[in-house]
Amino acid sequence: MEKRYLPFDDENWDAIVEEAFSPDAEIHVFSERYKSRKARLMRKYSENEKRPVIRRKTFIAIAAAAAALAAVPTSVYAGTRIYNAYMEKPAEYQRDITIDAGESPSMDIKALNVGWVPEDMVMQAGEEHTCIMKYHSTDDNSRGISVMFWKIPTGDENFKTSIGSVADSTSYTDINGNSIIILNHSQDWQEQRQEVWVAFKDTPYAAQVYIMGDVSESERVQILENLTLESWDSEVALDWTEEQERTEPADVSVLEDRENLADGKVVQIGESFSYGYDVEASEFYSDKDGHYSTDIVINDIRIQDNFDGITTDAFNAPFDYSQYTHPDGTVVDNVRTWIRMGDGIDTVDEIIKKENVPQSVVVMDVTYTNTGDVDWYECICPSVMTADENGDLYMYLDTEEGVSYSDSLLELKCDNMMFSISTDHVMAKNSIDPFKPGETANVKIAFLVDTADLSETYIRMGLTGDEAVYVDVASIVK
């Protein structure tokens, strides 16, 4: 089975990236629950790791690695400061890296040339001779490399950084005289994730390379040995000193991922609801006049154990779901792996247990009608929630402190959002756009839900004023 991390093809992914980082991209407003969840995750993964903050232009290149570097001294101090790159091991799973450019490095402006990548890899993001270049395999989306180009401190300052969650590391001097520092962030139960630093001798430049998936040792050697510097007219490298400045996570109280059914509006099959607002009152669309409103009708909800009739992804593009089925066409179980998180210094993540969780597909047919007087876009972004015996709704499983979980079908569960949208109307990302006054769009939306949770499942459609609207899936099962 081909492993895919996102349920859409490369062409659509490239378009998504281009639109997401376009200065003209639409602004999506996220819920407080989403923002608090993000804040909590960011805090959890940054508490123990001091790494540079990467700005938006480099974000798409980061391949979910831990944080910074490794190597053994490649030269020694002798009277005067000479170029020196080395790694220290202050703790079992921590590595500290130092690169000293020496007293007189060459200050000629350089750009990085990625001279060789495996034949099956193509550039996915970035541009050649820039600060970020990302490549991935056309055959296996889990296989790829991301390259970042840094300018390190000179003069009295050294490049220094500390990296946690390193399973093992090594270093050597390559055929070009450059220091190669290799950090393996993977344990035996994880996919290969390596972080490599190439310190270019007698220059203030270094390359940071993330290697993901099944990349052989010989391929890795060729990739690294063909990284070279070229003379350039203007500086393209990221300034490490500038990027290293970071703002610690704000000390804000984290909201519970909880709502209660009694505080919202619950709708059944055949029922409708509506919402709207004055467009000119929006800080983002003050250049428009008029009133936008939409009527939403829940036509049907059905539960199935297969992907019959579902042929599109979350952006209305064609997609084949056969890779997620048994030979008889039923949905495969989600493998949920429970993990106790390590501190990245003296301990690393470890598996507590694995369990097979049966899955069901919930399909909802909805009609949207623009009842306002302006052209607009209708963002389709419902989410699946589970209710407990008190009517409290939640999106994520409760875990004890220091414990997390990972789902094998995460790419379909989509942070509890839909994995498929199907409509004949024009779409932009996951929005009905353009959506003109009087227009109607019939949309089929599909979600993947733990079968055991169906009798407590509701779909949160959004807000009508201050009141959340929940579509009752549970009543179909009870």
mmCIF file of C-alpha atoms in Angstrom, residues 130-311:
data_model
loop_
_atom_site.group_PDB
_atom_site.id
_atom_site.type_symbol
_atom_site.label_atom_id
_atom_site.label_comp_id
_atom_site.label_asym_id
_atom_site.label_seq_id
_atom_site.Cartn_x
_atom_site.Cartn_y
_atom_site.Cartn_z
ATOM 1 C CA THR A 130 17.513 30.151 -2.027
ATOM 2 C CA CYS A 131 17.250 29.679 1.715
ATOM 3 C CA ILE A 132 14.780 26.793 1.451
ATOM 4 C CA MET A 133 14.511 23.876 -0.951
ATOM 5 C CA LYS A 134 12.220 20.913 -0.435
ATOM 6 C CA TYR A 135 12.129 17.719 -2.506
ATOM 7 C CA HIS A 136 9.960 14.634 -2.268
ATOM 8 C CA SER A 137 9.545 11.362 -4.081
ATOM 9 C CA THR A 138 6.920 11.048 -6.782
ATOM 10 C CA ASP A 139 6.458 7.424 -5.720
ATOM 11 C CA ASP A 140 6.393 7.704 -1.912
ATOM 12 C CA ASN A 141 5.259 10.885 -0.144
ATOM 13 C CA SER A 142 7.035 9.868 3.057
ATOM 14 C CA ARG A 143 10.418 9.955 1.283
ATOM 15 C CA GLY A 144 12.072 13.306 0.796
ATOM 16 C CA ILE A 145 14.547 15.946 1.906
ATOM 17 C CA SER A 146 14.255 19.556 3.049
ATOM 18 C CA VAL A 147 17.296 21.843 2.869
ATOM 19 C CA MET A 148 17.702 25.139 4.711
ATOM 20 C CA PHE A 149 20.619 27.476 4.158
ATOM 21 C CA TRP A 150 21.986 29.445 7.133
ATOM 22 C CA LYS A 151 24.501 32.214 7.663
ATOM 23 C CA ILE A 152 26.137 31.669 11.048
ATOM 24 C CA PRO A 153 27.711 34.226 13.436
ATOM 25 C CA THR A 154 31.267 35.434 12.920
ATOM 26 C CA GLY A 155 33.688 37.545 14.924
ATOM 27 C CA ASP A 156 33.504 36.914 18.649
ATOM 28 C CA GLU A 157 30.269 34.928 18.367
ATOM 29 C CA ASN A 158 29.890 31.229 17.614
ATOM 30 C CA PHE A 159 27.014 29.219 16.290
ATOM 31 C CA LYS A 160 25.652 27.204 19.214
ATOM 32 C CA THR A 161 22.507 25.174 19.554
ATOM 33 C CA SER A 162 21.161 22.273 21.587
ATOM 34 C CA ILE A 163 19.059 19.433 20.197
ATOM 35 C CA GLY A 164 16.934 16.967 22.084
ATOM 36 C CA SER A 165 15.362 13.597 21.289
ATOM 37 C CA VAL A 166 18.426 12.304 19.441
ATOM 38 C CA ALA A 167 18.486 8.510 19.342
ATOM 39 C CA ASP A 168 22.057 8.379 18.009
ATOM 40 C CA SER A 169 24.503 10.593 16.143
ATOM 41 C CA THR A 170 27.732 10.598 14.183
ATOM 42 C CA SER A 171 30.047 13.020 12.401
ATOM 43 C CA TYR A 172 32.820 13.034 9.835
ATOM 44 C CA THR A 173 34.717 15.257 7.409
ATOM 45 C CA ASP A 174 33.620 14.722 3.816
ATOM 46 C CA ILE A 175 35.683 14.734 0.622
ATOM 47 C CA ASN A 176 35.265 18.510 0.356
ATOM 48 C CA GLY A 177 36.660 19.135 3.836
ATOM 49 C CA ASN A 178 33.244 20.077 5.212
ATOM 50 C CA SER A 179 32.046 18.894 8.627
ATOM 51 C CA ILE A 180 29.045 16.565 8.418
ATOM 52 C CA ILE A 181 26.944 16.203 11.571
ATOM 53 C CA ILE A 182 24.226 13.533 11.489
ATOM 54 C CA LEU A 183 21.445 13.230 14.077
ATOM 55 C CA ASN A 184 19.008 10.349 14.022
ATOM 56 C CA HIS A 185 15.704 11.387 15.581
ATOM 57 C CA SER A 186 14.042 7.996 15.008
ATOM 58 C CA GLN A 187 13.691 5.017 17.250
ATOM 59 C CA ASP A 188 13.161 1.505 15.954
ATOM 60 C CA TRP A 189 9.361 1.919 15.928
ATOM 61 C CA GLN A 190 9.402 5.199 14.032
ATOM 62 C CA GLU A 191 9.985 6.075 10.413
ATOM 63 C CA GLN A 192 13.449 7.362 9.593
ATOM 64 C CA ARG A 193 13.942 11.020 10.461
ATOM 65 C CA GLN A 194 17.468 12.332 10.223
ATOM 66 C CA GLU A 195 18.728 15.863 10.668
ATOM 67 C CA VAL A 196 22.090 16.645 9.095
ATOM 68 C CA TRP A 197 24.200 19.755 9.368
ATOM 69 C CA VAL A 198 26.860 20.536 6.770
ATOM 70 C CA ALA A 199 29.343 23.135 8.034
ATOM 71 C CA PHE A 200 31.176 24.604 5.036
ATOM 72 C CA LYS A 201 34.808 24.975 6.058
ATOM 73 C CA ASP A 202 36.239 28.485 6.438
ATOM 74 C CA THR A 203 32.917 30.180 5.597
ATOM 75 C CA PRO A 204 30.051 31.599 7.660
ATOM 76 C CA TYR A 205 27.596 29.197 6.011
ATOM 77 C CA ALA A 206 25.899 25.944 7.031
ATOM 78 C CA ALA A 207 23.172 23.780 5.523
ATOM 79 C CA GLN A 208 20.504 22.051 7.591
ATOM 80 C CA VAL A 209 19.079 18.979 5.880
ATOM 81 C CA TYR A 210 16.058 16.965 7.017
ATOM 82 C CA ILE A 211 15.985 13.457 5.540
ATOM 83 C CA MET A 212 12.660 11.677 5.790
ATOM 84 C CA GLY A 213 11.559 8.152 4.980
ATOM 85 C CA ASP A 214 13.399 5.385 3.182
ATOM 86 C CA VAL A 215 16.551 7.162 1.999
ATOM 87 C CA SER A 216 19.554 4.834 1.766
ATOM 88 C CA GLU A 217 22.954 5.593 3.233
ATOM 89 C CA SER A 218 24.543 5.804 -0.229
ATOM 90 C CA GLU A 219 21.859 8.272 -1.346
ATOM 91 C CA ARG A 220 22.419 10.349 1.761
ATOM 92 C CA VAL A 221 26.176 10.483 1.107
ATOM 93 C CA GLN A 222 25.622 11.626 -2.486
ATOM 94 C CA ILE A 223 23.120 14.284 -1.408
ATOM 95 C CA LEU A 224 25.488 15.722 1.177
ATOM 96 C CA GLU A 225 28.681 15.563 -0.849
ATOM 97 C CA ASN A 226 26.994 17.391 -3.727
ATOM 98 C CA LEU A 227 25.954 20.348 -1.587
ATOM 99 C CA THR A 228 28.249 23.150 -2.733
ATOM 100 C CA LEU A 229 28.517 26.921 -2.397
ATOM 101 C CA GLU A 230 28.401 29.246 -5.396
ATOM 102 C CA SER A 231 29.314 32.917 -5.619
ATOM 103 C CA TRP A 232 26.178 35.065 -5.558
ATOM 104 C CA ASP A 233 25.245 38.713 -5.990
ATOM 105 C CA SER A 234 23.042 39.097 -2.911
ATOM 106 C CA GLU A 235 22.623 37.336 0.423
ATOM 107 C CA VAL A 236 20.034 34.564 0.300
ATOM 108 C CA ALA A 237 20.903 32.640 3.470
ATOM 109 C CA LEU A 238 18.832 32.924 6.640
ATOM 110 C CA ASP A 239 20.614 34.849 9.375
ATOM 111 C CA TRP A 240 20.961 32.480 12.322
ATOM 112 C CA THR A 241 21.416 35.209 14.919
ATOM 113 C CA GLU A 242 18.224 36.940 13.835
ATOM 114 C CA GLU A 243 16.176 33.777 13.539
ATOM 115 C CA GLN A 244 17.455 32.454 16.845
ATOM 116 C CA GLU A 245 15.608 35.138 18.767
ATOM 117 C CA ARG A 246 12.420 33.586 20.052
ATOM 118 C CA THR A 247 9.464 34.564 22.114
ATOM 119 C CA GLU A 248 8.558 32.116 24.836
ATOM 120 C CA PRO A 249 4.973 30.796 24.688
ATOM 121 C CA ALA A 250 2.572 33.198 26.341
ATOM 122 C CA ASP A 251 1.493 32.165 29.818
ATOM 123 C CA VAL A 252 -2.203 32.035 29.058
ATOM 124 C CA SER A 253 -4.813 29.817 30.615
ATOM 125 C CA VAL A 254 -5.683 27.010 28.213
ATOM 126 C CA LEU A 255 -9.374 26.665 27.497
ATOM 127 C CA GLU A 256 -10.896 23.243 27.906
ATOM 128 C CA ASP A 257 -11.839 21.584 24.633
ATOM 129 C CA ARG A 258 -15.409 21.433 25.913
ATOM 130 C CA GLU A 259 -18.810 22.790 24.969
ATOM 131 C CA ASN A 260 -22.249 21.676 26.075
ATOM 132 C CA LEU A 261 -25.212 20.760 23.903
ATOM 133 C CA ALA A 262 -27.495 22.806 26.119
ATOM 134 C CA ASP A 263 -25.620 25.972 25.136
ATOM 135 C CA GLY A 264 -26.162 25.488 21.420
ATOM 136 C CA LYS A 265 -28.779 24.568 18.825
ATOM 137 C CA VAL A 266 -29.207 20.892 17.894
ATOM 138 C CA VAL A 267 -30.666 20.162 14.443
ATOM 139 C CA GLN A 268 -31.940 16.897 12.984
ATOM 140 C CA ILE A 269 -32.268 15.553 9.448
ATOM 141 C CA GLY A 270 -34.642 17.786 7.475
ATOM 142 C CA GLU A 271 -34.125 20.822 9.690
ATOM 143 C CA SER A 272 -32.357 24.043 8.776
ATOM 144 C CA PHE A 273 -30.641 27.034 10.306
ATOM 145 C CA SER A 274 -29.230 30.315 9.054
ATOM 146 C CA TYR A 275 -26.775 33.053 9.902
ATOM 147 C CA GLY A 276 -25.530 36.327 8.478
ATOM 148 C CA TYR A 277 -23.857 39.674 9.113
ATOM 149 C CA ASP A 278 -23.155 43.052 7.589
ATOM 150 C CA VAL A 279 -20.094 42.702 5.377
ATOM 151 C CA GLU A 280 -18.888 46.286 5.791
ATOM 152 C CA ALA A 281 -18.668 45.717 9.564
ATOM 153 C CA SER A 282 -15.917 43.142 9.017
ATOM 154 C CA GLU A 283 -12.394 44.476 9.515
ATOM 155 C CA PHE A 284 -11.226 42.222 6.673
ATOM 156 C CA TYR A 285 -13.861 43.229 4.098
ATOM 157 C CA SER A 286 -14.479 46.899 4.833
ATOM 158 C CA ASP A 287 -14.218 47.610 1.103
ATOM 159 C CA LYS A 288 -17.472 45.739 0.450
ATOM 160 C CA ASP A 289 -21.038 46.825 1.115
ATOM 161 C CA GLY A 290 -24.100 44.744 1.814
ATOM 162 C CA HIS A 291 -25.369 41.894 3.943
ATOM 163 C CA TYR A 292 -24.328 38.268 3.671
ATOM 164 C CA SER A 293 -26.554 35.490 4.930
ATOM 165 C CA THR A 294 -26.922 31.807 4.209
ATOM 166 C CA ASP A 295 -29.544 29.155 4.830
ATOM 167 C CA ILE A 296 -28.278 25.639 5.537
ATOM 168 C CA VAL A 297 -30.504 22.562 5.292
ATOM 169 C CA ILE A 298 -29.450 19.111 6.584
ATOM 170 C CA ASN A 299 -30.983 16.867 3.920
ATOM 171 C CA ASP A 300 -29.674 13.488 4.987
ATOM 172 C CA ILE A 301 -27.141 11.682 7.179
ATOM 173 C CA ARG A 302 -26.084 8.101 6.623
ATOM 174 C CA ILE A 303 -23.523 5.797 8.195
ATOM 175 C CA GLN A 304 -21.576 3.246 6.172
ATOM 176 C CA ASP A 305 -18.616 0.924 6.648
ATOM 177 C CA ASN A 306 -17.077 1.667 3.245
ATOM 178 C CA PHE A 307 -16.214 4.508 0.868
ATOM 179 C CA ASP A 308 -18.972 3.772 -1.630
ATOM 180 C CA GLY A 309 -20.006 6.921 -3.477
ATOM 181 C CA ILE A 310 -17.065 8.938 -2.099
ATOM 182 C CA THR A 311 -14.602 9.919 -4.808
#
